[in-house]
Protein backbone atom coordinates (compact mmCIF):
# COMPACT_ATOMS: atom_id res chain seq x y z
CA MET A 1 -106.91 79.65 132.06
CA ILE A 2 -104.46 78.53 134.77
CA LEU A 3 -101.09 80.27 134.67
CA PRO A 4 -97.88 78.42 135.59
CA ARG A 5 -96.51 79.31 139.01
CA TYR A 6 -93.48 81.16 137.69
CA LEU A 7 -95.76 83.44 135.65
CA LEU A 8 -97.85 84.14 138.74
CA PHE A 9 -94.62 84.94 140.62
CA ILE A 10 -93.44 87.31 137.89
CA ALA A 11 -96.80 88.99 137.80
CA ALA A 12 -96.76 89.46 141.58
CA VAL A 13 -93.25 90.95 141.50
CA ALA A 14 -94.19 93.31 138.67
CA SER A 15 -97.28 94.36 140.58
CA GLY A 16 -95.20 95.09 143.67
CA ILE A 17 -92.69 97.16 141.66
CA LEU A 18 -95.47 99.16 140.01
CA THR A 19 -97.13 99.78 143.38
CA ALA A 20 -93.81 100.90 144.93
CA ASN A 21 -93.10 103.20 142.00
CA ALA A 22 -96.57 104.69 142.16
CA THR A 23 -96.22 105.26 145.92
CA TYR A 24 -92.84 106.98 145.41
CA ALA A 25 -94.26 109.17 142.63
CA ASN A 26 -97.22 110.19 144.78
CA ASN A 27 -94.98 110.93 147.79
CA HIS A 28 -92.50 112.85 145.64
CA GLU A 29 -95.23 115.03 144.19
CA SER A 30 -96.57 115.62 147.71
CA PHE A 31 -93.09 116.67 148.88
CA ILE A 32 -92.73 119.04 145.93
CA GLU A 33 -96.05 120.70 146.62
CA GLY A 34 -95.22 121.06 150.30
CA ALA A 35 -91.72 122.34 149.55
CA LYS A 36 -93.10 125.04 147.23
CA LYS A 37 -95.01 126.43 150.17
CA GLU A 38 -91.99 126.13 152.50
CA GLY A 39 -89.59 127.75 150.04
CA LYS A 40 -86.38 126.92 151.89
CA VAL A 41 -84.38 124.25 153.68
CA VAL A 42 -81.82 124.72 156.48
CA ILE A 43 -78.92 122.28 156.37
CA TYR A 44 -76.48 121.59 159.19
CA THR A 45 -73.38 119.85 157.83
CA SER A 46 -69.81 118.89 158.67
CA MET A 47 -68.76 118.75 155.04
CA THR A 48 -66.32 121.42 153.89
CA VAL A 49 -68.05 124.64 152.89
CA ASP A 50 -67.05 124.60 149.21
CA GLN A 51 -68.18 121.00 148.71
CA ALA A 52 -71.45 121.50 150.59
CA GLN A 53 -72.10 124.61 148.51
CA ARG A 54 -71.65 122.69 145.27
CA LEU A 55 -74.27 120.17 146.43
CA ASN A 56 -76.60 122.94 147.54
CA ASP A 57 -76.25 124.66 144.15
CA ALA A 58 -77.03 121.41 142.30
CA PHE A 59 -80.06 120.86 144.55
CA LYS A 60 -81.29 124.40 143.91
CA ALA A 61 -80.90 123.88 140.14
CA LYS A 62 -83.14 120.83 140.44
CA TYR A 63 -85.65 122.54 142.71
CA PRO A 64 -85.39 126.30 142.00
CA PHE A 65 -88.32 127.05 144.33
CA ILE A 66 -86.24 125.95 147.35
CA GLN A 67 -83.56 128.21 148.80
CA PRO A 68 -80.96 126.11 150.71
CA SER A 69 -79.00 127.69 153.54
CA MET A 70 -76.39 125.99 155.68
CA PHE A 71 -74.45 126.08 158.90
CA ARG A 72 -71.14 124.21 158.91
CA ALA A 73 -69.31 122.85 161.93
CA VAL A 74 -67.37 119.69 162.68
CA GLY A 75 -68.33 116.89 165.04
CA GLU A 76 -69.00 117.88 168.61
CA ARG A 77 -69.29 121.59 167.77
CA LEU A 78 -72.22 120.84 165.50
CA LEU A 79 -73.83 118.61 168.09
CA THR A 80 -73.32 121.25 170.80
CA LYS A 81 -75.09 123.86 168.66
CA ILE A 82 -78.06 121.56 168.06
CA MET A 83 -78.40 120.67 171.73
CA ALA A 84 -78.09 124.31 172.86
CA GLU A 85 -80.85 125.29 170.42
CA ALA A 86 -83.06 122.42 171.56
CA GLN A 87 -82.67 123.42 175.21
CA ALA A 88 -83.79 126.91 174.22
CA GLY A 89 -86.78 125.48 172.37
CA LYS A 90 -85.36 126.32 168.95
CA TYR A 91 -85.20 123.76 166.16
CA GLU A 92 -83.43 125.55 163.34
CA PHE A 93 -82.23 122.65 161.19
CA ASP A 94 -84.33 120.78 158.67
CA VAL A 95 -81.52 118.38 157.62
CA VAL A 96 -78.39 117.33 159.46
CA GLN A 97 -75.42 115.56 157.91
CA SER A 98 -72.56 114.67 160.25
CA ALA A 99 -70.71 111.75 161.83
CA GLU A 100 -72.39 108.48 162.82
CA THR A 101 -71.88 109.27 166.51
CA GLN A 102 -73.93 112.46 166.17
CA ALA A 103 -76.69 110.62 164.30
CA TYR A 104 -76.83 108.01 167.05
CA PHE A 105 -77.12 110.67 169.74
CA LEU A 106 -79.72 112.80 167.88
CA LYS A 107 -81.87 109.74 167.28
CA LYS A 108 -81.79 108.91 171.00
CA LYS A 109 -82.79 112.50 171.82
CA ASN A 110 -85.76 112.29 169.38
CA LEU A 111 -84.32 115.07 167.26
CA LEU A 112 -84.47 113.05 164.03
CA ALA A 113 -87.64 112.18 162.13
CA LYS A 114 -88.23 108.74 160.68
CA TYR A 115 -87.86 108.91 156.93
CA VAL A 116 -87.05 105.87 154.80
CA ALA A 117 -85.75 107.43 151.62
CA PRO A 118 -86.56 105.40 148.49
CA GLU A 119 -82.91 105.66 147.46
CA THR A 120 -81.81 103.45 150.37
CA LYS A 121 -82.63 100.46 148.19
CA ASN A 122 -79.36 101.26 146.41
CA ILE A 123 -77.28 101.39 149.62
CA GLN A 124 -75.78 98.49 151.55
CA LYS A 125 -77.74 97.80 154.73
CA GLN A 126 -74.73 98.56 157.00
CA PHE A 127 -75.07 102.20 155.89
CA PHE A 128 -78.64 103.04 156.83
CA ASP A 129 -80.51 102.90 160.09
CA PRO A 130 -82.78 99.82 160.33
CA ASP A 131 -85.37 102.02 162.09
CA GLY A 132 -85.34 104.53 159.22
CA TYR A 133 -83.89 107.62 160.95
CA TRP A 134 -80.75 108.16 158.84
CA ALA A 135 -78.77 106.93 155.84
CA ALA A 136 -75.06 107.42 155.13
CA VAL A 137 -74.14 109.58 152.18
CA TYR A 138 -70.46 108.61 152.08
CA MET A 139 -67.80 106.49 153.79
CA MET A 140 -64.55 107.67 155.33
CA PRO A 141 -61.95 104.89 155.00
CA ASN A 142 -58.95 105.29 157.28
CA VAL A 143 -55.67 105.25 155.33
CA ILE A 144 -51.99 106.04 155.65
CA GLY A 145 -51.05 109.19 153.71
CA TYR A 146 -47.52 109.73 152.42
CA ASN A 147 -45.46 112.37 150.67
CA THR A 148 -44.39 110.94 147.30
CA ARG A 149 -41.22 113.07 147.25
CA LEU A 150 -40.04 111.76 150.58
CA VAL A 151 -40.96 108.09 150.46
CA LYS A 152 -41.58 105.54 147.75
CA ARG A 153 -44.86 103.66 147.69
CA ASN A 154 -43.23 100.25 148.32
CA GLU A 155 -41.52 101.74 151.41
CA VAL A 156 -44.73 102.89 153.12
CA PRO A 157 -45.42 100.72 156.22
CA ARG A 158 -48.68 98.80 155.92
CA SER A 159 -48.61 96.34 158.82
CA ASP A 160 -48.80 97.23 162.50
CA GLU A 161 -45.30 95.87 163.04
CA GLU A 162 -43.80 97.92 160.20
CA LEU A 163 -45.08 101.08 161.89
CA LEU A 164 -42.77 100.26 164.84
CA ASN A 165 -39.64 100.40 162.67
CA PRO A 166 -37.18 102.87 164.29
CA LYS A 167 -36.61 104.60 160.95
CA TRP A 168 -40.07 106.17 161.25
CA LYS A 169 -39.41 107.65 164.70
CA GLY A 170 -40.35 111.34 164.66
CA LYS A 171 -41.42 111.14 161.02
CA MET A 172 -45.16 110.42 161.32
CA GLY A 173 -48.03 112.88 161.74
CA MET A 174 -51.23 112.06 163.59
CA ASP A 175 -54.50 113.79 164.45
CA HIS A 176 -54.80 113.40 168.24
CA SER A 177 -58.47 114.48 168.13
CA LYS A 178 -59.58 111.30 166.34
CA PRO A 179 -59.89 108.49 168.91
CA GLU A 180 -61.71 106.05 166.62
CA TRP A 181 -58.53 104.60 165.16
CA PHE A 182 -57.25 103.75 168.65
CA SER A 183 -60.60 102.09 169.53
CA TRP A 184 -60.66 100.10 166.30
CA LYS A 185 -57.16 98.75 166.88
CA LEU A 186 -57.92 97.71 170.46
CA LYS A 187 -61.12 95.97 169.38
CA ARG A 188 -59.24 94.02 166.72
CA MET A 189 -56.16 93.18 168.82
CA GLY A 190 -57.84 92.74 172.16
CA GLU A 191 -57.40 95.25 174.98
CA GLU A 192 -54.28 93.83 176.63
CA LYS A 193 -52.37 93.21 173.41
CA GLY A 194 -53.65 96.41 171.91
CA LEU A 195 -52.53 98.61 174.80
CA THR A 196 -49.11 96.97 174.77
CA TYR A 197 -48.82 97.73 171.07
CA MET A 198 -50.01 101.32 171.47
CA LYS A 199 -47.30 101.99 174.11
CA LYS A 200 -44.68 100.86 171.64
CA LEU A 201 -46.26 102.94 168.89
CA GLY A 202 -46.40 105.99 171.14
CA ALA A 203 -42.63 105.79 171.53
CA GLN A 204 -42.38 106.66 167.83
CA GLU A 205 -42.80 110.34 168.74
CA PHE A 206 -45.61 111.39 166.45
CA LYS A 207 -46.09 114.96 165.27
CA LEU A 208 -49.50 115.67 166.78
CA TYR A 209 -52.01 118.14 165.33
CA SER A 210 -55.75 118.67 165.64
CA GLY A 211 -57.45 118.66 162.27
CA LEU A 212 -56.87 116.44 159.25
CA THR A 213 -56.89 119.36 156.79
CA ILE A 214 -53.97 120.95 158.60
CA LEU A 215 -52.21 117.61 158.87
CA THR A 216 -52.67 116.82 155.15
CA ASN A 217 -51.37 120.24 154.10
CA LEU A 218 -48.29 119.76 156.31
CA LEU A 219 -47.77 116.33 154.72
CA ALA A 220 -47.93 117.92 151.24
CA ALA A 221 -45.46 120.61 152.35
CA GLY A 222 -42.96 117.93 153.40
CA GLU A 223 -43.06 118.47 157.18
CA PHE A 224 -43.07 114.69 157.58
CA PRO A 225 -43.24 111.74 155.18
CA LEU A 226 -46.23 109.91 156.69
CA VAL A 227 -49.62 110.56 158.29
CA LEU A 228 -51.03 107.61 160.14
CA ASN A 229 -54.73 108.09 160.82
CA THR A 230 -56.17 110.16 158.00
CA TYR A 231 -59.20 109.71 155.77
CA LEU A 232 -58.96 108.79 152.12
CA HIS A 233 -60.83 111.90 150.90
CA ASN A 234 -58.44 114.26 152.74
CA VAL A 235 -55.49 112.89 150.78
CA GLU A 236 -57.41 112.54 147.53
CA GLU A 237 -58.58 116.16 147.56
CA VAL A 238 -55.08 117.64 147.67
CA ARG A 239 -53.63 114.90 145.45
CA ARG A 240 -56.10 115.78 142.72
CA LYS A 241 -54.96 119.39 142.97
CA GLY A 242 -51.38 118.32 142.20
CA ALA A 243 -49.91 117.96 145.69
CA PRO A 244 -47.17 115.29 146.06
CA VAL A 245 -49.22 112.97 148.23
CA ASP A 246 -50.85 109.57 147.92
CA TRP A 247 -52.24 106.91 150.24
CA VAL A 248 -52.18 103.21 151.05
CA ALA A 249 -54.63 101.18 153.07
CA GLN A 250 -53.97 98.68 155.81
CA ASP A 251 -55.82 95.39 155.91
CA PRO A 252 -58.49 95.47 157.26
CA VAL A 253 -59.63 98.99 156.40
CA PHE A 254 -61.39 100.82 159.19
CA THR A 255 -64.07 103.24 158.06
CA LYS A 256 -66.38 105.83 159.49
CA PHE A 257 -69.41 107.10 157.62
CA GLN A 258 -71.49 110.26 157.38
CA PRO A 259 -75.26 109.89 157.83
CA ILE A 260 -77.94 112.35 156.83
CA GLY A 261 -81.29 112.72 158.56
CA VAL A 262 -84.39 114.88 158.68
CA GLY A 263 -84.93 117.02 161.75
CA SER A 264 -87.95 115.91 163.78
CA LYS A 265 -89.05 119.50 164.50
CA GLY A 266 -87.77 121.43 161.50
CA ALA A 267 -90.01 123.97 159.81
CA ASN A 268 -89.45 122.59 156.29
CA PRO A 269 -89.94 118.78 156.36
CA ASN A 270 -90.93 118.41 152.71
CA ALA A 271 -87.88 120.31 151.42
CA ALA A 272 -85.77 118.29 153.85
CA LYS A 273 -86.97 114.97 152.42
CA LEU A 274 -86.28 116.17 148.89
CA PHE A 275 -82.76 117.14 149.95
CA VAL A 276 -82.12 113.72 151.51
CA ASP A 277 -83.42 112.03 148.35
CA PHE A 278 -81.09 114.20 146.27
CA MET A 279 -78.03 113.45 148.38
CA LEU A 280 -78.64 109.71 148.04
CA SER A 281 -79.54 109.87 144.34
CA GLU A 282 -77.16 108.94 141.56
CA GLU A 283 -76.72 112.64 140.72
CA GLY A 284 -75.89 113.61 144.28
CA GLN A 285 -73.63 110.65 144.83
CA LYS A 286 -71.65 111.38 141.66
CA ILE A 287 -71.02 114.91 142.87
CA ILE A 288 -69.79 113.49 146.21
CA ALA A 289 -67.52 111.07 144.33
CA SER A 290 -66.05 114.02 142.39
CA PHE A 291 -64.70 115.35 145.72
CA GLY A 292 -62.59 112.21 146.22
CA ARG A 293 -65.04 110.93 148.78
CA VAL A 294 -66.39 107.35 148.76
CA PRO A 295 -70.15 107.24 148.10
CA THR A 296 -72.39 104.62 149.72
CA ARG A 297 -74.59 104.13 146.65
CA ARG A 298 -73.95 100.97 144.62
CA GLY A 299 -72.60 101.64 141.16
CA VAL A 300 -71.10 105.07 141.88
């Protein structure tokens, strides 16, 4: 009997899916058996402690034979700790979740192991490493935060030119430790035009602070009506707790993202892979969404 071509195609696709599922099931069981012997996983993260702990607790509930422990630091402080440990011949972390710049650097230093998590099939290709060393667990869109008691939504400046309006002079907060927004603007405008614009914007006399959590709390307290370069989740977190804040997005929206990767020399590689799979799973991504963060997984 000769089958039509489309039936042969369907059969081939089905066979490929079954093979992929069988491979995943075999790998997953292998990771579980290995993780039972390891018994723990060490996570380095830049996520806030309470949010990271909620994810760790959910992971432990799923895999009660693994005890997660974590170290939390932001950005360069986390990278500095990892590099200091590496220079001393210590490789404490099994999993690291931090900014894309740290993932880029750790990959170059051979401190990340190649692991193509099965869940990356549900993530847009811009948000995982084509070489398989990391995948992003959430995005960090850059937005303008505002105090709803001090300014109406339709009054919030959205365009670059509206930000130069004299009425906002001395009334905008900014995190001076986040250079990405400046770089994005210059790339979009062109260096000459961008620098000219930034000089005009600088004359608006921003209230400068280091740390978006501090900045967002000051916004909620009414210290100023606007915060220029904040992340959506910072505003959402306090808004959901009842603070008088909200946000608007400029067009286009600039975004960072937070990758997760397996340490190349960690003591618990099987538990680490299970943790990465969990963070990218629908369950893990829904927990991340509950924090007001923007997951990378389609459909969440």
